[in-house]
Amino acid sequence: MDASSPPRYRRFSTRPGPAPLSGSELPPYTRRNTLTQPINLRREPTEHVFQLSDGKSKPWITLRVFSSAKSSKSLPTFFEKENINGRLELDAERGDSIQAITAMVTGRIITGSNIDDSFVFLSQTQPIWSKSPDLPRVPSPSEGASSNKLLGHCVWPLSIALPRTVTVPSGSGELRSFRLPETFLERQTRVSVQYDLTIVVSRGKLRADNRIKTAFGYVPSTRPDPPSLLRQLAYQQFLPLPGPLSDPEGWKTLRPVTVRGTMFGVHRAEAKCTLSLAKPLCYARGTVMPCFLTLEGRDTQALDLLSAPTSIVLSLRRRVRFYNKTSSSRKDVAWNETVEDMGTAVWWPSTDSRSDSNTRHLEGEIRLAKDLRPTSEMGHFSISYSAVQCPFAAVGFTSDTAALLSEPVEIATMHAKGPRTNAYAPPAYDLPSRRNDQPHVPTLEAVGAFHL
């Protein structure tokens, strides 16, 4: 599986046209159409090499790991359902005191620098070789690995299956099954999710064990359900996106809210605002989140002011929540949260619904970064998202309220089945940067959403 390319951006006609009468008009979709569905070619695995030396020029143990990472300089990266494949090579001298060799895979949530600030949700052990013939061994083509003492150049193939889910205590203390979360490490957030592969060479009681260890990236496979048939038709044929009036099954229209404020310090203004989000409320990273806004009111000047594309503020807000048991003796204050806006919608006049003197219709979308972390939950750690409609930022307008409304949404790692999502923002609209262009420190390369 490979990271997919960013979404395609096309210049769409602004001339309104009739929408299809029903979803039955959707033509057959085929993955063989390479004009609308690029072919994902599986590339050869990337080899990562880790070695230990005993002071001599030649290393005595080498771990080779084959992963889906783009470069050998990156951390090994594995997608859900992929095994950790590799090869262990060891040069044993006569009289070596090796008692056993074991592979260990761990997944941890780290909330601090103390040893107690780590929660292990994944722990797997796979015996590779043991001095005792009664214990399991990984079959080796090397003659020196077949007896109760290692001798010469020994090689073992490795293939470790990762579980899709694990059962651990939830935040409330109840045992629950959770999907493995994606590797997570950000400079601004005081929690991380880390996976490690460790090879342990155990020796006698008077000799120290040897360890060769590497962190690795893990990417879960989460996918949105397909969008409405009319939206699939629009994506497939590069047509304008049908709005809530033309495609009611394809949108979730939120409760209307009343926008109240003061214009230029003297004039009171009021309008009814109705926000719609594209269904399903789960979106693949590296694509866009379509949205639609309707403003209604009797004050034409206020409508013109509020409907300016730069006046509407709709943000994708991320909440990272975790429990650090050493941060407080009281559970009710031991929870930590980091809240951050990860993107803002851009808007333009709708081509699907016509505005009049008392109504303004706008289309919009939030571009989702390719390295956006997916929605996840593991024990006392979670990453969640919501679309938040903030006060209008019109020039000369002062709002009476804070955030107008919030709707939970999810971020997935894979594209929905069917045609790829198209981006509709006109080229002249500059998208706001995320995090004010602060550097992002990922633990693995930005893989974006991928498609199967």
CSV table of C-alpha atoms in Angstrom, one decimal:
chain,number,residue,atom,x,y,z
A,1,MET,CA,0.0,0.0,0.0
A,2,ASP,CA,1.3,3.4,-0.9
A,3,ALA,CA,0.5,6.9,-0.1
A,4,SER,CA,-1.9,8.4,-2.6
A,5,SER,CA,-1.4,11.7,-4.4
A,6,PRO,CA,-3.3,14.9,-3.2
A,7,PRO,CA,-6.8,15.4,-4.5
A,8,ARG,CA,-7.3,16.7,-8.1
A,9,TYR,CA,-8.3,20.4,-8.5
A,10,ARG,CA,-10.3,21.2,-11.5
A,11,ARG,CA,-11.8,24.5,-12.8
A,12,PHE,CA,-15.6,23.9,-12.8
A,13,SER,CA,-18.2,25.8,-14.9
A,14,THR,CA,-20.1,28.4,-12.9
A,15,ARG,CA,-23.2,28.1,-15.2
A,16,PRO,CA,-26.0,26.5,-13.3
A,17,GLY,CA,-27.5,23.4,-14.8
A,18,PRO,CA,-30.2,20.9,-14.0
A,19,ALA,CA,-29.2,18.3,-11.4
A,20,PRO,CA,-29.9,14.6,-12.1
A,21,LEU,CA,-33.4,13.6,-11.2
A,22,SER,CA,-32.4,10.6,-9.1
A,23,GLY,CA,-29.5,8.5,-8.0
A,24,SER,CA,-30.5,5.8,-10.6
A,25,GLU,CA,-28.9,8.0,-13.2
A,26,LEU,CA,-25.4,7.2,-11.8
A,27,PRO,CA,-23.5,5.4,-14.6
A,28,PRO,CA,-21.6,2.2,-13.8
A,29,TYR,CA,-18.3,2.9,-12.0
A,30,THR,CA,-15.2,1.0,-12.9
A,31,ARG,CA,-11.7,1.1,-11.4
A,32,ARG,CA,-10.3,0.5,-14.9
A,33,ASN,CA,-11.0,4.1,-15.9
A,34,THR,CA,-7.5,5.5,-15.3
A,35,LEU,CA,-8.7,9.0,-16.3
A,36,THR,CA,-10.6,9.3,-13.0
A,37,GLN,CA,-9.1,6.6,-11.0
A,38,PRO,CA,-5.2,6.4,-10.9
A,39,ILE,CA,-3.7,3.0,-10.6
A,40,ASN,CA,-1.9,2.2,-7.3
A,41,LEU,CA,1.2,0.2,-8.1
A,42,ARG,CA,2.7,-1.8,-5.3
A,43,ARG,CA,6.4,-0.9,-5.0
A,44,GLU,CA,9.1,-3.0,-3.7
A,45,PRO,CA,9.5,-2.9,0.1
A,46,THR,CA,12.1,-0.6,1.5
A,47,GLU,CA,15.0,-2.2,3.4
A,48,HIS,CA,16.1,-0.7,6.8
A,49,VAL,CA,19.3,-2.0,8.3
A,50,PHE,CA,20.2,-1.9,12.0
A,51,GLN,CA,23.5,-3.2,13.4
A,52,LEU,CA,25.5,-3.8,16.6
A,53,SER,CA,29.3,-4.1,16.7
A,54,ASP,CA,31.6,-5.3,19.5
A,55,GLY,CA,34.3,-2.8,18.8
A,56,LYS,CA,35.5,-4.5,15.7
A,57,SER,CA,35.0,-3.2,12.2
A,58,LYS,CA,32.4,-5.8,11.3
A,59,PRO,CA,29.0,-5.9,13.1
A,60,TRP,CA,28.2,-9.2,14.8
A,61,ILE,CA,24.4,-8.8,14.5
A,62,THR,CA,22.3,-7.2,11.8
A,63,LEU,CA,18.6,-6.6,11.7
A,64,ARG,CA,17.0,-6.0,8.3
A,65,VAL,CA,13.4,-4.8,8.2
A,66,PHE,CA,11.3,-4.5,5.1
A,67,SER,CA,8.5,-1.9,5.2
A,68,SER,CA,6.2,0.4,3.2
A,69,ALA,CA,8.3,3.5,4.0
A,70,LYS,CA,9.3,5.6,1.0
A,71,SER,CA,12.9,5.8,2.0
A,72,SER,CA,15.4,3.8,4.0
A,73,LYS,CA,16.2,7.0,5.9
A,74,SER,CA,12.7,7.1,7.3
A,75,LEU,CA,11.4,5.0,10.1
A,76,PRO,CA,10.0,1.6,9.0
A,77,THR,CA,6.3,2.1,8.3
A,78,PHE,CA,3.6,-0.6,8.4
A,79,PHE,CA,0.0,-0.4,7.4
A,80,GLU,CA,-2.8,-2.3,9.1
A,81,LYS,CA,-2.8,-6.0,7.9
A,82,GLU,CA,0.9,-5.9,7.0
A,83,ASN,CA,3.4,-8.1,8.8
A,84,ILE,CA,6.7,-6.9,10.2
A,85,ASN,CA,8.9,-8.8,7.8
A,86,GLY,CA,12.7,-8.9,8.1
A,87,ARG,CA,15.8,-10.9,8.5
A,88,LEU,CA,18.1,-11.4,11.5
A,89,GLU,CA,21.7,-12.2,10.9
A,90,LEU,CA,24.2,-13.1,13.7
A,91,ASP,CA,27.8,-14.2,13.8
A,92,ALA,CA,28.4,-16.4,16.8
A,93,GLU,CA,31.9,-17.5,17.9
A,94,ARG,CA,32.8,-20.7,19.5
A,95,GLY,CA,32.0,-20.7,23.2
A,96,ASP,CA,29.5,-17.8,22.9
A,97,SER,CA,27.2,-17.6,25.9
A,98,ILE,CA,24.0,-16.8,24.0
A,99,GLN,CA,21.0,-18.5,25.7
A,100,ALA,CA,18.1,-17.2,23.7
A,101,ILE,CA,17.1,-14.7,21.0
A,102,THR,CA,13.6,-13.1,21.2
A,103,ALA,CA,11.7,-10.5,19.1
A,104,MET,CA,9.5,-8.0,21.0
A,105,VAL,CA,6.9,-5.6,19.6
A,106,THR,CA,5.5,-2.9,21.9
A,107,GLY,CA,3.1,-0.1,21.6
A,108,ARG,CA,3.0,2.7,24.2
A,109,ILE,CA,1.2,5.9,25.1
A,110,ILE,CA,3.9,8.2,26.6
A,111,THR,CA,2.7,11.2,28.6
A,112,GLY,CA,5.9,12.2,30.5
A,113,SER,CA,9.5,11.5,31.2
A,114,ASN,CA,9.0,9.2,34.2
A,115,ILE,CA,8.7,5.4,33.9
A,116,ASP,CA,5.1,5.6,35.2
A,117,ASP,CA,4.2,8.0,32.5
A,118,SER,CA,3.9,5.2,29.9
A,119,PHE,CA,0.9,3.0,29.2
A,120,VAL,CA,1.7,-0.2,27.3
A,121,PHE,CA,-1.3,-1.3,25.1
A,122,LEU,CA,0.6,-3.7,22.9
A,123,SER,CA,3.1,-6.3,23.9
A,124,GLN,CA,4.1,-9.2,21.7
A,125,THR,CA,6.9,-11.7,22.1
A,126,GLN,CA,8.1,-14.1,19.4
A,127,PRO,CA,10.9,-16.6,20.3
A,128,ILE,CA,13.5,-16.8,17.5
A,129,TRP,CA,16.1,-19.2,19.0
A,130,SER,CA,16.6,-20.9,22.3
A,131,LYS,CA,19.4,-23.1,23.7
A,132,SER,CA,16.7,-25.4,25.0
A,133,PRO,CA,15.4,-27.7,22.2
A,134,ASP,CA,12.0,-27.9,24.0
A,135,LEU,CA,11.3,-24.2,23.4
A,136,PRO,CA,10.0,-22.9,20.0
A,137,ARG,CA,12.5,-21.7,17.3
A,138,VAL,CA,12.1,-19.9,14.0
A,139,PRO,CA,13.3,-22.2,11.2
A,140,SER,CA,16.7,-21.2,10.0
A,141,PRO,CA,18.5,-22.3,6.8
A,142,SER,CA,21.8,-21.9,8.7
A,143,GLU,CA,23.5,-25.1,10.0
A,144,GLY,CA,25.0,-23.2,12.9
A,145,ALA,CA,21.5,-22.4,14.3
A,146,SER,CA,20.3,-26.0,14.4
A,147,SER,CA,21.9,-27.2,17.6
A,148,ASN,CA,21.9,-26.0,21.3
A,149,LYS,CA,24.8,-23.7,20.6
A,150,LEU,CA,25.0,-21.1,17.9
A,151,LEU,CA,28.1,-21.2,15.7
A,152,GLY,CA,29.1,-19.2,12.6
A,153,HIS,CA,26.9,-17.1,10.5
A,154,CYS,CA,23.2,-17.7,11.5
A,155,VAL,CA,20.2,-16.3,9.7
A,156,TRP,CA,16.5,-16.2,10.7
A,157,PRO,CA,13.6,-14.9,8.5
A,158,LEU,CA,11.2,-12.8,10.5
A,159,SER,CA,7.4,-12.3,10.0
A,160,ILE,CA,5.5,-10.8,12.9
A,161,ALA,CA,1.8,-10.2,12.5
A,162,LEU,CA,0.3,-7.2,14.2
A,163,PRO,CA,-3.2,-7.4,15.7
A,164,ARG,CA,-5.8,-5.0,14.4
A,165,THR,CA,-7.3,-4.5,17.8
A,166,VAL,CA,-6.3,-4.9,21.5
A,167,THR,CA,-8.4,-5.1,24.6
A,168,VAL,CA,-7.3,-2.7,27.4
A,169,PRO,CA,-9.1,-0.7,30.1
A,170,SER,CA,-10.9,2.4,28.8
A,171,GLY,CA,-10.9,5.8,30.4
A,172,SER,CA,-13.7,4.7,32.6
A,173,GLY,CA,-11.8,1.6,33.7
A,174,GLU,CA,-13.9,-1.0,31.7
A,175,LEU,CA,-12.2,-3.4,29.4
A,176,ARG,CA,-12.8,-2.5,25.7
A,177,SER,CA,-11.5,-3.4,22.3
A,178,PHE,CA,-9.7,-0.6,20.5
A,179,ARG,CA,-8.2,-0.4,17.0
A,180,LEU,CA,-4.4,0.2,17.1
A,181,PRO,CA,-3.8,4.0,16.9
A,182,GLU,CA,-1.5,5.6,14.4
A,183,THR,CA,2.0,6.6,15.5
A,184,PHE,CA,1.8,10.1,17.0
A,185,LEU,CA,4.5,12.6,17.9
A,186,GLU,CA,4.1,16.4,17.8
A,187,ARG,CA,6.2,19.0,19.3
A,188,GLN,CA,3.3,21.0,20.6
A,189,THR,CA,1.5,18.1,22.3
A,190,ARG,CA,2.6,16.4,25.6
A,191,VAL,CA,1.6,12.9,24.6
A,192,SER,CA,2.9,10.5,22.0
A,193,VAL,CA,2.1,7.1,20.6
A,194,GLN,CA,5.2,5.0,19.9
A,195,TYR,CA,5.8,1.5,18.5
A,196,ASP,CA,9.1,-0.4,18.9
A,197,LEU,CA,10.6,-3.5,17.5
A,198,THR,CA,13.4,-5.0,19.8
A,199,ILE,CA,15.6,-8.0,19.3
A,200,VAL,CA,16.9,-9.3,22.7
A,201,VAL,CA,20.0,-11.5,22.8
A,202,SER,CA,19.9,-13.2,26.2
A,203,ARG,CA,23.1,-14.4,27.8
A,204,GLY,CA,24.1,-16.1,31.0
A,205,LYS,CA,23.6,-14.7,34.4
A,206,LEU,CA,27.0,-13.0,34.5
A,207,ARG,CA,26.7,-11.5,31.1
A,208,ALA,CA,24.7,-8.5,30.0
A,209,ASP,CA,22.0,-9.0,27.4
A,210,ASN,CA,22.3,-7.3,24.0
A,211,ARG,CA,19.4,-5.4,22.4
A,212,ILE,CA,19.0,-4.0,18.9
A,213,LYS,CA,15.9,-1.7,18.7
A,214,THR,CA,14.1,0.6,16.3
A,215,ALA,CA,10.9,2.6,16.5
A,216,PHE,CA,8.5,2.1,13.6
A,217,GLY,CA,5.4,3.8,12.2
A,218,TYR,CA,2.0,2.2,12.2
A,219,VAL,CA,-0.9,3.4,10.0
A,220,PRO,CA,-4.4,2.0,10.7
A,221,SER,CA,-6.8,1.4,7.8
A,222,THR,CA,-10.0,3.5,8.3
A,223,ARG,CA,-12.3,4.3,5.5
A,224,PRO,CA,-15.4,6.5,5.1
A,225,ASP,CA,-18.6,5.0,3.8
A,226,PRO,CA,-19.4,6.0,0.2
A,227,PRO,CA,-21.0,9.4,-0.4
A,228,SER,CA,-24.4,9.8,-1.9
A,229,LEU,CA,-25.0,8.6,-5.5
A,230,LEU,CA,-25.4,12.1,-6.8
A,231,ARG,CA,-22.1,13.2,-5.3
A,232,GLN,CA,-20.4,10.1,-6.7
A,233,LEU,CA,-21.7,11.2,-10.1
A,234,ALA,CA,-20.4,14.7,-9.6
A,235,TYR,CA,-16.9,13.4,-8.7
A,236,GLN,CA,-16.8,10.9,-11.5
A,237,GLN,CA,-17.8,13.3,-14.2
A,238,PHE,CA,-16.2,16.4,-12.7
A,239,LEU,CA,-19.6,18.2,-12.3
A,240,PRO,CA,-20.4,20.9,-9.8
A,241,LEU,CA,-21.3,19.4,-6.4
A,242,PRO,CA,-25.0,19.2,-5.8
A,243,GLY,CA,-26.0,21.2,-2.7
A,244,PRO,CA,-28.5,20.2,0.1
A,245,LEU,CA,-31.5,21.2,-2.0
A,246,SER,CA,-30.5,19.1,-5.0
A,247,ASP,CA,-29.1,16.2,-3.0
A,248,PRO,CA,-30.7,16.1,0.5
A,249,GLU,CA,-29.4,12.6,1.1
A,250,GLY,CA,-25.9,13.8,0.7
A,251,TRP,CA,-25.8,16.4,3.4
A,252,LYS,CA,-26.4,16.8,7.1
A,253,THR,CA,-28.1,20.1,7.7
A,254,LEU,CA,-27.5,21.4,11.2
A,255,ARG,CA,-29.9,23.4,13.3
A,256,PRO,CA,-30.2,27.0,12.2
A,257,VAL,CA,-28.5,29.6,14.4
A,258,THR,CA,-29.2,33.3,14.7
A,259,VAL,CA,-26.3,35.6,14.1
A,260,ARG,CA,-26.6,38.8,16.0
A,261,GLY,CA,-24.2,41.7,16.3
A,262,THR,CA,-23.5,45.3,15.6
A,263,MET,CA,-22.4,46.8,12.3
A,264,PHE,CA,-19.9,49.6,12.5
A,265,GLY,CA,-20.6,50.2,16.1
A,266,VAL,CA,-24.1,51.6,15.6
A,267,HIS,CA,-26.4,49.4,13.5
A,268,ARG,CA,-27.9,46.2,14.9
A,269,ALA,CA,-27.8,43.3,12.5
A,270,GLU,CA,-29.4,39.9,12.5
A,271,ALA,CA,-29.5,36.9,10.2
A,272,LYS,CA,-30.4,33.2,10.2
A,273,CYS,CA,-27.5,30.9,9.4
A,274,THR,CA,-27.8,27.3,8.3
A,275,LEU,CA,-24.8,25.1,7.9
A,276,SER,CA,-24.7,21.8,6.1
A,277,LEU,CA,-21.8,19.2,6.0
A,278,ALA,CA,-21.3,16.5,3.4
A,279,LYS,CA,-22.4,13.1,4.6
A,280,PRO,CA,-21.1,10.8,5.8
A,281,LEU,CA,-19.4,12.9,8.4
A,282,CYS,CA,-16.1,11.0,7.9
A,283,TYR,CA,-13.4,12.3,5.5
A,284,ALA,CA,-10.2,10.9,4.2
A,285,ARG,CA,-7.1,13.0,5.0
A,286,GLY,CA,-5.5,14.5,2.0
A,287,THR,CA,-8.9,15.3,0.5
A,288,VAL,CA,-11.5,18.0,1.4
A,289,MET,CA,-14.5,18.4,3.7
A,290,PRO,CA,-17.4,19.9,1.6
A,291,CYS,CA,-19.7,22.4,3.4
A,292,PHE,CA,-22.6,24.6,2.4
A,293,LEU,CA,-24.0,27.7,4.1
A,294,THR,CA,-27.3,29.6,3.8
A,295,LEU,CA,-27.8,33.1,5.2
A,296,GLU,CA,-31.3,34.6,5.5
A,297,GLY,CA,-32.4,38.0,6.6
A,298,ARG,CA,-34.2,41.2,5.7
A,299,ASP,CA,-31.2,43.5,6.0
A,300,THR,CA,-29.5,43.3,2.6
A,301,GLN,CA,-26.5,45.3,3.7
A,302,ALA,CA,-26.0,42.8,6.6
A,303,LEU,CA,-26.4,39.8,4.3
A,304,ASP,CA,-23.8,41.2,1.9
A,305,LEU,CA,-21.4,41.9,4.7
A,306,LEU,CA,-21.8,38.5,6.4
A,307,SER,CA,-21.8,36.5,3.1
A,308,ALA,CA,-18.4,37.8,2.0
A,309,PRO,CA,-16.2,34.7,1.7
A,310,THR,CA,-13.7,36.1,4.2
A,311,SER,CA,-16.3,36.8,6.8
A,312,ILE,CA,-17.4,33.1,7.4
A,313,VAL,CA,-15.2,31.2,9.8
A,314,LEU,CA,-15.7,27.4,9.9
A,315,SER,CA,-12.8,25.5,11.5
A,316,LEU,CA,-11.8,21.9,11.8
A,317,ARG,CA,-11.0,21.6,15.5
A,318,ARG,CA,-8.9,18.7,16.9
A,319,ARG,CA,-9.0,17.6,20.5
A,320,VAL,CA,-6.2,15.4,21.9
A,321,ARG,CA,-7.2,14.0,25.2
A,322,PHE,CA,-5.1,11.8,27.5
A,323,TYR,CA,-4.8,10.8,31.2
A,324,ASN,CA,-1.6,11.3,33.0
A,325,LYS,CA,-1.9,9.5,36.3
A,326,THR,CA,1.2,11.1,37.8
A,327,SER,CA,0.1,14.6,37.0
A,328,SER,CA,-2.4,14.7,39.9
A,329,SER,CA,-3.7,12.6,42.7
A,330,ARG,CA,-7.3,13.3,41.8
A,331,LYS,CA,-8.7,11.6,38.7
A,332,ASP,CA,-11.0,14.4,38.0
A,333,VAL,CA,-8.1,16.8,37.3
A,334,ALA,CA,-5.7,14.3,35.8
A,335,TRP,CA,-7.1,14.5,32.3
A,336,ASN,CA,-5.2,16.7,29.9
A,337,GLU,CA,-6.5,18.2,26.7
A,338,THR,CA,-4.9,20.0,23.7
A,339,VAL,CA,-7.3,21.8,21.4
A,340,GLU,CA,-6.1,23.1,18.1
A,341,ASP,CA,-7.7,24.3,14.8
A,342,MET,CA,-6.3,22.2,11.9
A,343,GLY,CA,-7.9,23.9,9.0
A,344,THR,CA,-10.4,26.6,8.0
A,345,ALA,CA,-13.0,26.6,5.2
A,346,VAL,CA,-12.8,28.7,2.1
A,347,TRP,CA,-16.1,29.9,0.6
A,348,TRP,CA,-17.5,31.1,-2.8
A,349,PRO,CA,-21.0,31.8,-4.1
A,350,SER,CA,-23.0,28.7,-4.8
A,351,THR,CA,-23.7,27.6,-8.3
A,352,ASP,CA,-26.3,25.0,-7.2
A,353,SER,CA,-28.7,27.4,-5.4
A,354,ARG,CA,-29.5,30.9,-6.5
A,355,SER,CA,-29.4,33.7,-4.0
A,356,ASP,CA,-32.0,36.5,-3.8
A,357,SER,CA,-32.5,39.8,-1.9
A,358,ASN,CA,-33.2,37.9,1.4
A,359,THR,CA,-31.0,34.8,0.9
A,360,ARG,CA,-27.3,34.0,0.3
A,361,HIS,CA,-26.0,30.6,-0.6
A,362,LEU,CA,-22.3,29.7,-0.4
A,363,GLU,CA,-20.3,26.6,-1.0
A,364,GLY,CA,-17.1,25.8,0.9
A,365,GLU,CA,-14.6,23.2,1.8
A,366,ILE,CA,-11.9,22.6,4.3
A,367,ARG,CA,-8.7,21.1,2.9
A,368,LEU,CA,-7.5,18.2,5.0
A,369,ALA,CA,-3.7,17.9,5.3
A,370,LYS,CA,-2.1,14.7,4.2
A,371,ASP,CA,-0.4,14.3,7.5
A,372,LEU,CA,-3.5,14.9,9.6
A,373,ARG,CA,-3.8,12.3,12.3
A,374,PRO,CA,-6.9,10.1,12.0
A,375,THR,CA,-9.6,9.9,14.6
A,376,SER,CA,-8.5,7.3,17.2
A,377,GLU,CA,-9.0,6.1,20.7
A,378,MET,CA,-6.9,3.8,22.9
A,379,GLY,CA,-7.6,3.5,26.6
A,380,HIS,CA,-7.0,6.8,28.2
A,381,PHE,CA,-5.9,8.5,24.9
A,382,SER,CA,-8.1,9.9,22.1
A,383,ILE,CA,-7.9,12.1,19.0
A,384,SER,CA,-11.3,13.6,18.0
A,385,TYR,CA,-12.4,16.3,15.5
A,386,SER,CA,-15.3,18.6,15.1
A,387,ALA,CA,-16.4,21.2,12.6
A,388,VAL,CA,-16.9,24.5,14.6
A,389,GLN,CA,-18.7,27.5,13.2
A,390,CYS,CA,-17.1,30.5,14.8
A,391,PRO,CA,-18.3,34.1,15.1
A,392,PHE,CA,-18.4,35.9,11.7
A,393,ALA,CA,-15.3,38.0,11.0
A,394,ALA,CA,-16.9,40.6,8.8
A,395,VAL,CA,-15.2,44.0,8.6
A,396,GLY,CA,-17.0,46.3,11.0
A,397,PHE,CA,-19.1,43.6,12.5
A,398,THR,CA,-19.0,42.7,16.2
A,399,SER,CA,-20.7,39.4,17.1
A,400,ASP,CA,-22.8,39.0,20.3
A,401,THR,CA,-21.9,35.3,20.7
A,402,ALA,CA,-18.9,33.0,20.8
A,403,ALA,CA,-18.8,29.8,18.8
A,404,LEU,CA,-22.2,29.3,17.1
A,405,LEU,CA,-22.3,25.5,16.9
A,406,SER,CA,-20.1,22.4,16.7
A,407,GLU,CA,-20.5,19.0,15.0
A,408,PRO,CA,-18.4,16.0,15.6
A,409,VAL,CA,-16.7,14.6,12.4
A,410,GLU,CA,-14.1,11.9,11.8
A,411,ILE,CA,-10.8,11.7,9.9
A,412,ALA,CA,-9.9,8.5,8.1
A,413,THR,CA,-6.7,7.2,6.4
A,414,MET,CA,-8.2,5.7,3.3
A,415,HIS,CA,-10.4,7.0,0.5
A,416,ALA,CA,-14.0,5.9,0.3
A,417,LYS,CA,-14.8,3.2,-2.2
A,418,GLY,CA,-15.9,4.7,-5.6
A,419,PRO,CA,-14.7,7.9,-7.4
A,420,ARG,CA,-12.1,10.0,-5.7
A,421,THR,CA,-13.1,13.2,-3.9
A,422,ASN,CA,-12.6,16.4,-6.0
A,423,ALA,CA,-11.7,19.8,-4.6
A,424,TYR,CA,-13.8,22.7,-5.8
A,425,ALA,CA,-12.2,25.8,-4.4
A,426,PRO,CA,-11.6,28.3,-7.2
A,427,PRO,CA,-7.9,28.8,-7.9
A,428,ALA,CA,-8.0,32.4,-6.8
A,429,TYR,CA,-8.9,31.4,-3.3
A,430,ASP,CA,-5.8,31.1,-1.1
A,431,LEU,CA,-6.2,28.4,1.5
A,432,PRO,CA,-5.0,29.4,5.0
A,433,SER,CA,-2.0,27.6,6.3
A,434,ARG,CA,-2.1,25.2,9.1
A,435,ARG,CA,-0.5,26.0,12.4
A,436,ASN,CA,0.8,29.3,11.0
A,437,ASP,CA,3.4,27.3,9.1
A,438,GLN,CA,5.1,26.0,12.2
A,439,PRO,CA,7.3,22.9,11.5
A,440,HIS,CA,5.6,19.6,11.8
A,441,VAL,CA,7.6,16.8,13.5
A,442,PRO,CA,6.1,13.5,12.4
A,443,THR,CA,7.4,10.1,13.5
A,444,LEU,CA,7.0,8.8,10.0
A,445,GLU,CA,6.6,10.3,6.6
A,446,ALA,CA,3.3,12.0,5.7
A,447,VAL,CA,1.5,9.2,4.0
A,448,GLY,CA,-1.8,10.8,3.3
A,449,ALA,CA,-4.9,8.7,2.5
A,450,PHE,CA,-4.4,5.6,0.5
A,451,HIS,CA,-6.7,3.6,-1.7
A,452,LEU,CA,-7.3,-0.1,-2.2
